[in-house]
Amino acid sequence: MKDFPIPLVALGPGTQSEDESLDYLPMPKDMDTYRAPVLPEPEELAGRDAARAVLDQVLALLDRTAERGPGGQVSLTALPAADLRLVNQIMGEGEASALVREEDGALEVRIQEAVLAGVWRLITFRTVNGERTLIDDVIEVSPVPALLRVIAVDDVWPQGTMPQWAGPLPPNVQNAPLLVEEIRDQVAGWKPGQVSHVVNLTLLPVTPEDIGFLDHHLGTGRVLMLSRGYGNCRISNTRLPNCWRVVYYNSMDKVILNTVEVVDMPEVAMAAPEDLRDSHERLADVMNYLESV
């Protein structure tokens, strides 16, 4: 008898080994969605005429911006405390927030989107000798706060001050110099209304040192924006005109997309016209409730 040349493998239940410690990919945990504001009881609305006036102005601005008209602001600095609490209750906190801070830290603007897309709260503080003072508080209705565009323009490097590299490249820097040139060419040729040019760093063969080299040559501005939805998106301006760093994270805070966008404002940072129309309808429902009590 000769040995059978093909090894025999047992089949059927109980013949296969099983891994008792299966490692499943964690499932996403959080996703932000619209949550209607908890409206006050009718007796709490007595005499809140100033709050109603503010909300009427916000509603009018939403009506205008939903039709692609200019946005606008409503001041809250002179609002009585009780009326301010009512406005805060109805506005709530939405998915997007931003921070603009001067380099010396003396002036800081905190921006928070309301539960109504395209409705933003801008609170400005000044710090002197360690003491912080509120100097402005407004609601702005617009796809994105105008201040962010103004700061992004102000942060652009003056002519001739852009970093230039001379000599051998740092260790492990491979493709970043070519990316820097591509981005600068796109910035130089960008025109208003042009579709954004996206450099997807996630799909490119870049090292951590490449990313550091790239960020050094693009610079970092004063705008930092976070959009929370299905995961997070971090948006920051560079020191080049119309150039932004946009990094997406999943709900476990792992980077899933790392990009450079050449555009006046990344689309993910802005409320779309349909979002503004939806916000107008929701606030109109709230106002109808307030008028009925």
PDB file of C-alpha atoms in Angstrom:
ATOM      1  CA  MET A   1       0.000   0.000   0.000  1.00  0.00           C
ATOM      2  CA  LYS A   2       1.193   3.480  -0.870  1.00  0.00           C
ATOM      3  CA  ASP A   3       0.258   6.645   1.008  1.00  0.00           C
ATOM      4  CA  PHE A   4      -2.598   8.573  -0.629  1.00  0.00           C
ATOM      5  CA  PRO A   5      -0.899  11.578  -2.307  1.00  0.00           C
ATOM      6  CA  ILE A   6      -3.585  14.134  -1.297  1.00  0.00           C
ATOM      7  CA  PRO A   7      -4.027  14.882   2.435  1.00  0.00           C
ATOM      8  CA  LEU A   8      -7.502  14.192   3.751  1.00  0.00           C
ATOM      9  CA  VAL A   9      -9.347  17.051   5.522  1.00  0.00           C
ATOM     10  CA  ALA A  10     -12.254  16.311   7.825  1.00  0.00           C
ATOM     11  CA  LEU A  11     -15.475  18.161   7.064  1.00  0.00           C
ATOM     12  CA  GLY A  12     -18.728  18.692   8.914  1.00  0.00           C
ATOM     13  CA  PRO A  13     -19.883  20.075  12.269  1.00  0.00           C
ATOM     14  CA  GLY A  14     -17.223  20.119  14.976  1.00  0.00           C
ATOM     15  CA  THR A  15     -14.301  19.667  12.627  1.00  0.00           C
ATOM     16  CA  GLN A  16     -13.367  23.352  12.248  1.00  0.00           C
ATOM     17  CA  SER A  17     -11.598  25.379  14.925  1.00  0.00           C
ATOM     18  CA  GLU A  18     -13.356  28.540  16.086  1.00  0.00           C
ATOM     19  CA  ASP A  19     -11.836  31.791  17.289  1.00  0.00           C
ATOM     20  CA  GLU A  20     -13.442  32.541  20.638  1.00  0.00           C
ATOM     21  CA  SER A  21     -12.250  36.177  20.658  1.00  0.00           C
ATOM     22  CA  LEU A  22     -13.702  37.743  17.524  1.00  0.00           C
ATOM     23  CA  ASP A  23     -12.598  41.353  17.020  1.00  0.00           C
ATOM     24  CA  TYR A  24     -15.476  43.243  15.436  1.00  0.00           C
ATOM     25  CA  LEU A  25     -15.145  46.772  14.080  1.00  0.00           C
ATOM     26  CA  PRO A  26     -16.779  49.138  16.593  1.00  0.00           C
ATOM     27  CA  MET A  27     -20.058  50.556  15.387  1.00  0.00           C
ATOM     28  CA  PRO A  28     -20.627  54.325  15.253  1.00  0.00           C
ATOM     29  CA  LYS A  29     -22.192  55.659  18.423  1.00  0.00           C
ATOM     30  CA  ASP A  30     -23.268  59.236  17.852  1.00  0.00           C
ATOM     31  CA  MET A  31     -24.983  61.217  15.146  1.00  0.00           C
ATOM     32  CA  ASP A  32     -26.335  64.717  15.644  1.00  0.00           C
ATOM     33  CA  THR A  33     -29.828  65.393  14.281  1.00  0.00           C
ATOM     34  CA  TYR A  34     -32.281  68.254  14.603  1.00  0.00           C
ATOM     35  CA  ARG A  35     -33.908  68.442  18.021  1.00  0.00           C
ATOM     36  CA  ALA A  36     -36.870  70.755  18.367  1.00  0.00           C
ATOM     37  CA  PRO A  37     -36.445  73.310  21.192  1.00  0.00           C
ATOM     38  CA  VAL A  38     -38.274  72.723  24.444  1.00  0.00           C
ATOM     39  CA  LEU A  39     -40.715  75.605  24.454  1.00  0.00           C
ATOM     40  CA  PRO A  40     -41.582  77.373  27.697  1.00  0.00           C
ATOM     41  CA  GLU A  41     -44.919  77.169  29.431  1.00  0.00           C
ATOM     42  CA  PRO A  42     -47.448  79.873  28.450  1.00  0.00           C
ATOM     43  CA  GLU A  43     -47.110  81.690  31.781  1.00  0.00           C
ATOM     44  CA  GLU A  44     -43.368  82.072  31.174  1.00  0.00           C
ATOM     45  CA  LEU A  45     -44.002  84.065  27.986  1.00  0.00           C
ATOM     46  CA  ALA A  46     -45.836  86.960  29.616  1.00  0.00           C
ATOM     47  CA  GLY A  47     -44.075  90.236  28.889  1.00  0.00           C
ATOM     48  CA  ARG A  48     -41.359  88.712  26.693  1.00  0.00           C
ATOM     49  CA  ASP A  49     -41.920  91.261  23.929  1.00  0.00           C
ATOM     50  CA  ALA A  50     -38.208  91.973  23.431  1.00  0.00           C
ATOM     51  CA  ALA A  51     -37.498  88.273  22.807  1.00  0.00           C
ATOM     52  CA  ARG A  52     -40.394  88.077  20.350  1.00  0.00           C
ATOM     53  CA  ALA A  53     -39.017  91.108  18.492  1.00  0.00           C
ATOM     54  CA  VAL A  54     -35.594  89.456  18.170  1.00  0.00           C
ATOM     55  CA  LEU A  55     -37.135  86.238  16.872  1.00  0.00           C
ATOM     56  CA  ASP A  56     -39.244  88.183  14.376  1.00  0.00           C
ATOM     57  CA  GLN A  57     -36.063  89.801  13.028  1.00  0.00           C
ATOM     58  CA  VAL A  58     -34.336  86.415  12.771  1.00  0.00           C
ATOM     59  CA  LEU A  59     -37.349  85.023  10.907  1.00  0.00           C
ATOM     60  CA  ALA A  60     -37.255  87.930   8.433  1.00  0.00           C
ATOM     61  CA  LEU A  61     -33.524  87.395   7.833  1.00  0.00           C
ATOM     62  CA  LEU A  62     -34.092  83.670   7.254  1.00  0.00           C
ATOM     63  CA  ASP A  63     -36.775  84.518   4.706  1.00  0.00           C
ATOM     64  CA  ARG A  64     -34.311  86.772   2.881  1.00  0.00           C
ATOM     65  CA  THR A  65     -31.258  84.492   2.980  1.00  0.00           C
ATOM     66  CA  ALA A  66     -33.296  81.426   1.942  1.00  0.00           C
ATOM     67  CA  GLU A  67     -33.839  83.271  -1.352  1.00  0.00           C
ATOM     68  CA  ARG A  68     -30.062  83.876  -1.624  1.00  0.00           C
ATOM     69  CA  GLY A  69     -30.352  87.421  -0.301  1.00  0.00           C
ATOM     70  CA  PRO A  70     -27.794  89.017   2.039  1.00  0.00           C
ATOM     71  CA  GLY A  71     -27.603  87.895   5.637  1.00  0.00           C
ATOM     72  CA  GLY A  72     -27.666  90.124   8.676  1.00  0.00           C
ATOM     73  CA  GLN A  73     -27.256  90.409  12.437  1.00  0.00           C
ATOM     74  CA  VAL A  74     -29.522  91.008  15.412  1.00  0.00           C
ATOM     75  CA  SER A  75     -27.931  92.413  18.584  1.00  0.00           C
ATOM     76  CA  LEU A  76     -28.647  90.793  21.940  1.00  0.00           C
ATOM     77  CA  THR A  77     -26.532  93.039  24.156  1.00  0.00           C
ATOM     78  CA  ALA A  78     -29.454  95.165  25.395  1.00  0.00           C
ATOM     79  CA  LEU A  79     -31.859  92.253  25.825  1.00  0.00           C
ATOM     80  CA  PRO A  80     -33.267  91.807  29.378  1.00  0.00           C
ATOM     81  CA  ALA A  81     -32.060  88.664  31.137  1.00  0.00           C
ATOM     82  CA  ALA A  82     -35.435  86.883  31.020  1.00  0.00           C
ATOM     83  CA  ASP A  83     -35.839  87.593  27.304  1.00  0.00           C
ATOM     84  CA  LEU A  84     -32.277  86.426  26.655  1.00  0.00           C
ATOM     85  CA  ARG A  85     -33.009  83.122  28.417  1.00  0.00           C
ATOM     86  CA  LEU A  86     -36.032  82.615  26.169  1.00  0.00           C
ATOM     87  CA  VAL A  87     -33.980  83.301  23.032  1.00  0.00           C
ATOM     88  CA  ASN A  88     -31.255  80.938  24.261  1.00  0.00           C
ATOM     89  CA  GLN A  89     -33.845  78.236  24.911  1.00  0.00           C
ATOM     90  CA  ILE A  90     -35.315  78.476  21.434  1.00  0.00           C
ATOM     91  CA  MET A  91     -31.985  78.778  19.615  1.00  0.00           C
ATOM     92  CA  GLY A  92     -30.286  75.850  21.359  1.00  0.00           C
ATOM     93  CA  GLU A  93     -26.978  74.464  20.040  1.00  0.00           C
ATOM     94  CA  GLY A  94     -26.549  72.865  16.640  1.00  0.00           C
ATOM     95  CA  GLU A  95     -23.819  70.887  14.909  1.00  0.00           C
ATOM     96  CA  ALA A  96     -21.281  73.582  14.031  1.00  0.00           C
ATOM     97  CA  SER A  97     -19.079  75.825  16.154  1.00  0.00           C
ATOM     98  CA  ALA A  98     -16.053  78.015  15.515  1.00  0.00           C
ATOM     99  CA  LEU A  99     -13.423  79.960  17.383  1.00  0.00           C
ATOM    100  CA  VAL A 100     -11.512  83.055  16.258  1.00  0.00           C
ATOM    101  CA  ARG A 101      -8.758  84.215  18.593  1.00  0.00           C
ATOM    102  CA  GLU A 102      -6.146  86.926  18.266  1.00  0.00           C
ATOM    103  CA  GLU A 103      -2.554  85.757  18.623  1.00  0.00           C
ATOM    104  CA  ASP A 104      -2.128  87.615  21.918  1.00  0.00           C
ATOM    105  CA  GLY A 105      -5.386  86.120  23.228  1.00  0.00           C
ATOM    106  CA  ALA A 106      -6.826  89.543  24.063  1.00  0.00           C
ATOM    107  CA  LEU A 107      -9.807  89.203  21.714  1.00  0.00           C
ATOM    108  CA  GLU A 108     -11.827  86.037  21.236  1.00  0.00           C
ATOM    109  CA  VAL A 109     -14.998  85.374  19.247  1.00  0.00           C
ATOM    110  CA  ARG A 110     -16.933  82.210  20.029  1.00  0.00           C
ATOM    111  CA  ILE A 111     -19.375  81.108  17.357  1.00  0.00           C
ATOM    112  CA  GLN A 112     -22.097  78.508  17.824  1.00  0.00           C
ATOM    113  CA  GLU A 113     -24.702  77.442  15.309  1.00  0.00           C
ATOM    114  CA  ALA A 114     -28.247  77.190  16.649  1.00  0.00           C
ATOM    115  CA  VAL A 115     -30.446  74.133  16.165  1.00  0.00           C
ATOM    116  CA  LEU A 116     -31.670  76.108  13.145  1.00  0.00           C
ATOM    117  CA  ALA A 117     -29.108  75.721  10.357  1.00  0.00           C
ATOM    118  CA  GLY A 118     -27.730  79.060   9.171  1.00  0.00           C
ATOM    119  CA  VAL A 119     -28.527  80.821  12.451  1.00  0.00           C
ATOM    120  CA  TRP A 120     -25.317  81.623  14.351  1.00  0.00           C
ATOM    121  CA  ARG A 121     -24.546  83.067  17.765  1.00  0.00           C
ATOM    122  CA  LEU A 122     -21.403  85.221  17.936  1.00  0.00           C
ATOM    123  CA  ILE A 123     -20.131  86.195  21.389  1.00  0.00           C
ATOM    124  CA  THR A 124     -17.046  88.415  21.610  1.00  0.00           C
ATOM    125  CA  PHE A 125     -14.831  88.638  24.699  1.00  0.00           C
ATOM    126  CA  ARG A 126     -11.891  90.882  25.512  1.00  0.00           C
ATOM    127  CA  THR A 127      -9.331  89.840  28.105  1.00  0.00           C
ATOM    128  CA  VAL A 128      -7.315  92.503  29.924  1.00  0.00           C
ATOM    129  CA  ASN A 129      -5.007  91.628  32.845  1.00  0.00           C
ATOM    130  CA  GLY A 130      -6.610  88.195  33.097  1.00  0.00           C
ATOM    131  CA  GLU A 131     -10.140  89.589  33.354  1.00  0.00           C
ATOM    132  CA  ARG A 132     -12.530  88.614  30.550  1.00  0.00           C
ATOM    133  CA  THR A 133     -15.307  91.014  29.546  1.00  0.00           C
ATOM    134  CA  LEU A 134     -18.232  90.454  27.189  1.00  0.00           C
ATOM    135  CA  ILE A 135     -18.168  93.184  24.542  1.00  0.00           C
ATOM    136  CA  ASP A 136     -20.640  91.913  21.915  1.00  0.00           C
ATOM    137  CA  ASP A 137     -23.398  89.328  21.542  1.00  0.00           C
ATOM    138  CA  VAL A 138     -25.296  88.921  18.267  1.00  0.00           C
ATOM    139  CA  ILE A 139     -27.305  86.438  16.232  1.00  0.00           C
ATOM    140  CA  GLU A 140     -26.249  86.279  12.606  1.00  0.00           C
ATOM    141  CA  VAL A 141     -28.278  84.678   9.823  1.00  0.00           C
ATOM    142  CA  SER A 142     -26.150  83.601   6.867  1.00  0.00           C
ATOM    143  CA  PRO A 143     -24.779  80.426   5.258  1.00  0.00           C
ATOM    144  CA  VAL A 144     -21.590  81.016   7.256  1.00  0.00           C
ATOM    145  CA  PRO A 145     -20.637  83.927   9.545  1.00  0.00           C
ATOM    146  CA  ALA A 146     -19.134  86.805   7.540  1.00  0.00           C
ATOM    147  CA  LEU A 147     -16.393  87.193  10.160  1.00  0.00           C
ATOM    148  CA  LEU A 148     -14.829  83.880   9.125  1.00  0.00           C
ATOM    149  CA  ARG A 149     -14.388  85.109   5.564  1.00  0.00           C
ATOM    150  CA  VAL A 150     -12.953  88.438   6.759  1.00  0.00           C
ATOM    151  CA  ILE A 151     -10.421  86.757   9.061  1.00  0.00           C
ATOM    152  CA  ALA A 152      -9.380  84.301   6.349  1.00  0.00           C
ATOM    153  CA  VAL A 153      -8.579  87.231   4.047  1.00  0.00           C
ATOM    154  CA  ASP A 154      -6.732  89.118   6.803  1.00  0.00           C
ATOM    155  CA  ASP A 155      -4.605  86.040   7.576  1.00  0.00           C
ATOM    156  CA  VAL A 156      -3.110  85.801   4.083  1.00  0.00           C
ATOM    157  CA  TRP A 157       0.674  86.204   4.042  1.00  0.00           C
ATOM    158  CA  PRO A 158       1.857  89.557   2.661  1.00  0.00           C
ATOM    159  CA  GLN A 159       3.504  89.432  -0.734  1.00  0.00           C
ATOM    160  CA  GLY A 160       6.977  87.910  -0.571  1.00  0.00           C
ATOM    161  CA  THR A 161       6.700  86.493   2.967  1.00  0.00           C
ATOM    162  CA  MET A 162       5.556  82.989   1.995  1.00  0.00           C
ATOM    163  CA  PRO A 163       7.972  80.312   3.334  1.00  0.00           C
ATOM    164  CA  GLN A 164      10.448  78.987   0.774  1.00  0.00           C
ATOM    165  CA  TRP A 165      12.581  75.878   1.307  1.00  0.00           C
ATOM    166  CA  ALA A 166      16.250  75.859   0.297  1.00  0.00           C
ATOM    167  CA  GLY A 167      18.713  73.009   0.624  1.00  0.00           C
ATOM    168  CA  PRO A 168      18.197  69.294   1.288  1.00  0.00           C
ATOM    169  CA  LEU A 169      14.734  68.165   2.352  1.00  0.00           C
ATOM    170  CA  PRO A 170      14.175  67.034   5.951  1.00  0.00           C
ATOM    171  CA  PRO A 171      14.246  63.266   6.593  1.00  0.00           C
ATOM    172  CA  ASN A 172      11.183  61.334   5.325  1.00  0.00           C
ATOM    173  CA  VAL A 173       9.850  64.298   3.355  1.00  0.00           C
ATOM    174  CA  GLN A 174       9.129  62.861  -0.083  1.00  0.00           C
ATOM    175  CA  ASN A 175       6.087  64.190  -1.963  1.00  0.00           C
ATOM    176  CA  ALA A 176       5.189  67.327   0.016  1.00  0.00           C
ATOM    177  CA  PRO A 177       7.236  69.780  -2.140  1.00  0.00           C
ATOM    178  CA  LEU A 178       5.279  68.751  -5.250  1.00  0.00           C
ATOM    179  CA  LEU A 179       1.992  69.114  -3.363  1.00  0.00           C
ATOM    180  CA  VAL A 180       2.973  72.585  -2.157  1.00  0.00           C
ATOM    181  CA  GLU A 181       3.634  73.668  -5.748  1.00  0.00           C
ATOM    182  CA  GLU A 182       0.347  72.165  -6.964  1.00  0.00           C
ATOM    183  CA  ILE A 183      -1.630  73.959  -4.248  1.00  0.00           C
ATOM    184  CA  ARG A 184       0.121  77.288  -4.859  1.00  0.00           C
ATOM    185  CA  ASP A 185      -0.592  77.012  -8.594  1.00  0.00           C
ATOM    186  CA  GLN A 186      -4.273  76.331  -7.882  1.00  0.00           C
ATOM    187  CA  VAL A 187      -4.421  79.280  -5.466  1.00  0.00           C
ATOM    188  CA  ALA A 188      -2.822  81.597  -8.023  1.00  0.00           C
ATOM    189  CA  GLY A 189      -5.346  80.615 -10.694  1.00  0.00           C
ATOM    190  CA  TRP A 190      -8.470  80.471  -8.543  1.00  0.00           C
ATOM    191  CA  LYS A 191     -11.444  82.655  -9.573  1.00  0.00           C
ATOM    192  CA  PRO A 192     -14.700  83.407  -7.691  1.00  0.00           C
ATOM    193  CA  GLY A 193     -17.393  80.842  -8.427  1.00  0.00           C
ATOM    194  CA  GLN A 194     -14.881  78.196  -9.475  1.00  0.00           C
ATOM    195  CA  VAL A 195     -15.429  74.620  -8.303  1.00  0.00           C
ATOM    196  CA  SER A 196     -13.187  73.772  -5.367  1.00  0.00           C
ATOM    197  CA  HIS A 197      -9.918  71.979  -6.043  1.00  0.00           C
ATOM    198  CA  VAL A 198      -9.443  69.194  -3.480  1.00  0.00           C
ATOM    199  CA  VAL A 199      -6.109  67.559  -2.697  1.00  0.00           C
ATOM    200  CA  ASN A 200      -6.933  64.264  -1.002  1.00  0.00           C
ATOM    201  CA  LEU A 201      -3.956  63.525   1.232  1.00  0.00           C
ATOM    202  CA  THR A 202      -5.553  60.288   2.458  1.00  0.00           C
ATOM    203  CA  LEU A 203      -5.158  58.659  -0.960  1.00  0.00           C
ATOM    204  CA  LEU A 204      -1.639  59.935  -1.605  1.00  0.00           C
ATOM    205  CA  PRO A 205       1.659  58.331  -0.528  1.00  0.00           C
ATOM    206  CA  VAL A 206       2.572  60.903   2.118  1.00  0.00           C
ATOM    207  CA  THR A 207       4.431  60.463   5.382  1.00  0.00           C
ATOM    208  CA  PRO A 208       3.715  62.284   8.660  1.00  0.00           C
ATOM    209  CA  GLU A 209       6.770  64.397   7.859  1.00  0.00           C
ATOM    210  CA  ASP A 210       5.204  65.267   4.507  1.00  0.00           C
ATOM    211  CA  ILE A 211       2.082  66.505   6.296  1.00  0.00           C
ATOM    212  CA  GLY A 212       4.188  68.625   8.659  1.00  0.00           C
ATOM    213  CA  PHE A 213       6.183  70.091   5.754  1.00  0.00           C
ATOM    214  CA  LEU A 214       2.952  70.846   3.880  1.00  0.00           C
ATOM    215  CA  ASP A 215       1.285  72.564   6.838  1.00  0.00           C
ATOM    216  CA  HIS A 216       4.417  74.636   7.473  1.00  0.00           C
ATOM    217  CA  HIS A 217       4.356  75.958   3.905  1.00  0.00           C
ATOM    218  CA  LEU A 218       0.594  76.584   3.899  1.00  0.00           C
ATOM    219  CA  GLY A 219       0.579  78.193   7.341  1.00  0.00           C
ATOM    220  CA  THR A 220      -2.187  78.160   9.947  1.00  0.00           C
ATOM    221  CA  GLY A 221      -4.688  80.986  10.337  1.00  0.00           C
ATOM    222  CA  ARG A 222      -6.952  82.060  13.203  1.00  0.00           C
ATOM    223  CA  VAL A 223     -10.163  80.324  12.125  1.00  0.00           C
ATOM    224  CA  LEU A 224     -10.966  76.942  13.641  1.00  0.00           C
ATOM    225  CA  MET A 225     -14.354  75.411  12.888  1.00  0.00           C
ATOM    226  CA  LEU A 226     -15.831  72.085  14.003  1.00  0.00           C
ATOM    227  CA  SER A 227     -18.870  70.548  12.351  1.00  0.00           C
ATOM    228  CA  ARG A 228     -20.412  67.649  14.263  1.00  0.00           C
ATOM    229  CA  GLY A 229     -22.702  65.339  12.359  1.00  0.00           C
ATOM    230  CA  TYR A 230     -22.025  61.723  11.509  1.00  0.00           C
ATOM    231  CA  GLY A 231     -18.557  62.023  13.026  1.00  0.00           C
ATOM    232  CA  ASN A 232     -16.643  65.323  13.099  1.00  0.00           C
ATOM    233  CA  CYS A 233     -15.155  67.646  10.521  1.00  0.00           C
ATOM    234  CA  ARG A 234     -12.393  70.099  11.476  1.00  0.00           C
ATOM    235  CA  ILE A 235     -11.979  73.138   9.210  1.00  0.00           C
ATOM    236  CA  SER A 236      -9.157  75.682   9.482  1.00  0.00           C
ATOM    237  CA  ASN A 237      -7.844  78.397   7.205  1.00  0.00           C
ATOM    238  CA  THR A 238      -4.298  78.530   5.917  1.00  0.00           C
ATOM    239  CA  ARG A 239      -2.184  81.608   5.228  1.00  0.00           C
ATOM    240  CA  LEU A 240      -2.781  81.260   1.472  1.00  0.00           C
ATOM    241  CA  PRO A 241      -5.840  82.971  -0.050  1.00  0.00           C
ATOM    242  CA  ASN A 242      -8.888  80.731  -0.529  1.00  0.00           C
ATOM    243  CA  CYS A 243      -7.057  77.709   0.862  1.00  0.00           C
ATOM    244  CA  TRP A 244      -8.408  75.547   3.704  1.00  0.00           C
ATOM    245  CA  ARG A 245      -7.470  72.423   5.645  1.00  0.00           C
ATOM    246  CA  VAL A 246     -10.465  70.095   6.031  1.00  0.00           C
ATOM    247  CA  VAL A 247     -10.082  66.903   8.065  1.00  0.00           C
ATOM    248  CA  TYR A 248     -12.888  64.390   8.616  1.00  0.00           C
ATOM    249  CA  TYR A 249     -13.092  62.007  11.577  1.00  0.00           C
ATOM    250  CA  ASN A 250     -15.413  59.083  12.170  1.00  0.00           C
ATOM    251  CA  SER A 251     -17.417  58.736  15.380  1.00  0.00           C
ATOM    252  CA  MET A 252     -14.416  57.039  17.025  1.00  0.00           C
ATOM    253  CA  ASP A 253     -12.237  60.137  16.292  1.00  0.00           C
ATOM    254  CA  LYS A 254     -10.138  58.351  13.682  1.00  0.00           C
ATOM    255  CA  VAL A 255      -9.077  60.376  10.630  1.00  0.00           C
ATOM    256  CA  ILE A 256     -10.946  59.070   7.587  1.00  0.00           C
ATOM    257  CA  LEU A 257     -10.300  61.913   5.131  1.00  0.00           C
ATOM    258  CA  ASN A 258      -7.528  64.520   5.178  1.00  0.00           C
ATOM    259  CA  THR A 259      -7.766  67.216   2.511  1.00  0.00           C
ATOM    260  CA  VAL A 260      -6.639  70.629   1.339  1.00  0.00           C
ATOM    261  CA  GLU A 261      -9.400  72.614  -0.412  1.00  0.00           C
ATOM    262  CA  VAL A 262      -8.809  75.603  -2.663  1.00  0.00           C
ATOM    263  CA  VAL A 263     -12.111  77.490  -2.508  1.00  0.00           C
ATOM    264  CA  ASP A 264     -13.450  80.688  -0.957  1.00  0.00           C
ATOM    265  CA  MET A 265     -15.249  78.671   1.757  1.00  0.00           C
ATOM    266  CA  PRO A 266     -15.545  74.863   2.091  1.00  0.00           C
ATOM    267  CA  GLU A 267     -19.063  73.665   1.325  1.00  0.00           C
ATOM    268  CA  VAL A 268     -19.178  71.587   4.513  1.00  0.00           C
ATOM    269  CA  ALA A 269     -18.898  74.800   6.562  1.00  0.00           C
ATOM    270  CA  MET A 270     -21.967  76.458   5.034  1.00  0.00           C
ATOM    271  CA  ALA A 271     -25.714  76.067   5.376  1.00  0.00           C
ATOM    272  CA  ALA A 272     -27.321  75.312   2.016  1.00  0.00           C
ATOM    273  CA  PRO A 273     -30.335  77.314   0.741  1.00  0.00           C
ATOM    274  CA  GLU A 274     -32.624  74.349   1.472  1.00  0.00           C
ATOM    275  CA  ASP A 275     -31.281  74.289   5.058  1.00  0.00           C
ATOM    276  CA  LEU A 276     -32.155  77.974   5.436  1.00  0.00           C
ATOM    277  CA  ARG A 277     -35.661  77.394   4.076  1.00  0.00           C
ATOM    278  CA  ASP A 278     -36.120  74.520   6.505  1.00  0.00           C
ATOM    279  CA  SER A 279     -34.924  76.732   9.387  1.00  0.00           C
ATOM    280  CA  HIS A 280     -37.419  79.415   8.323  1.00  0.00           C
ATOM    281  CA  GLU A 281     -40.284  76.895   8.471  1.00  0.00           C
ATOM    282  CA  ARG A 282     -39.246  75.618  11.887  1.00  0.00           C
ATOM    283  CA  LEU A 283     -38.863  79.071  13.405  1.00  0.00           C
ATOM    284  CA  ALA A 284     -42.201  80.104  11.868  1.00  0.00           C
ATOM    285  CA  ASP A 285     -43.828  77.177  13.702  1.00  0.00           C
ATOM    286  CA  VAL A 286     -42.259  78.353  16.955  1.00  0.00           C
ATOM    287  CA  MET A 287     -43.467  81.909  16.386  1.00  0.00           C
ATOM    288  CA  ASN A 288     -46.992  80.654  15.673  1.00  0.00           C
ATOM    289  CA  TYR A 289     -46.908  78.901  19.028  1.00  0.00           C
ATOM    290  CA  LEU A 290     -45.702  82.054  20.779  1.00  0.00           C
ATOM    291  CA  GLU A 291     -48.444  84.125  19.157  1.00  0.00           C
ATOM    292  CA  SER A 292     -51.107  81.639  20.220  1.00  0.00           C
ATOM    293  CA  VAL A 293     -50.415  81.917  23.950  1.00  0.00           C
TER     294      VAL A 293
END
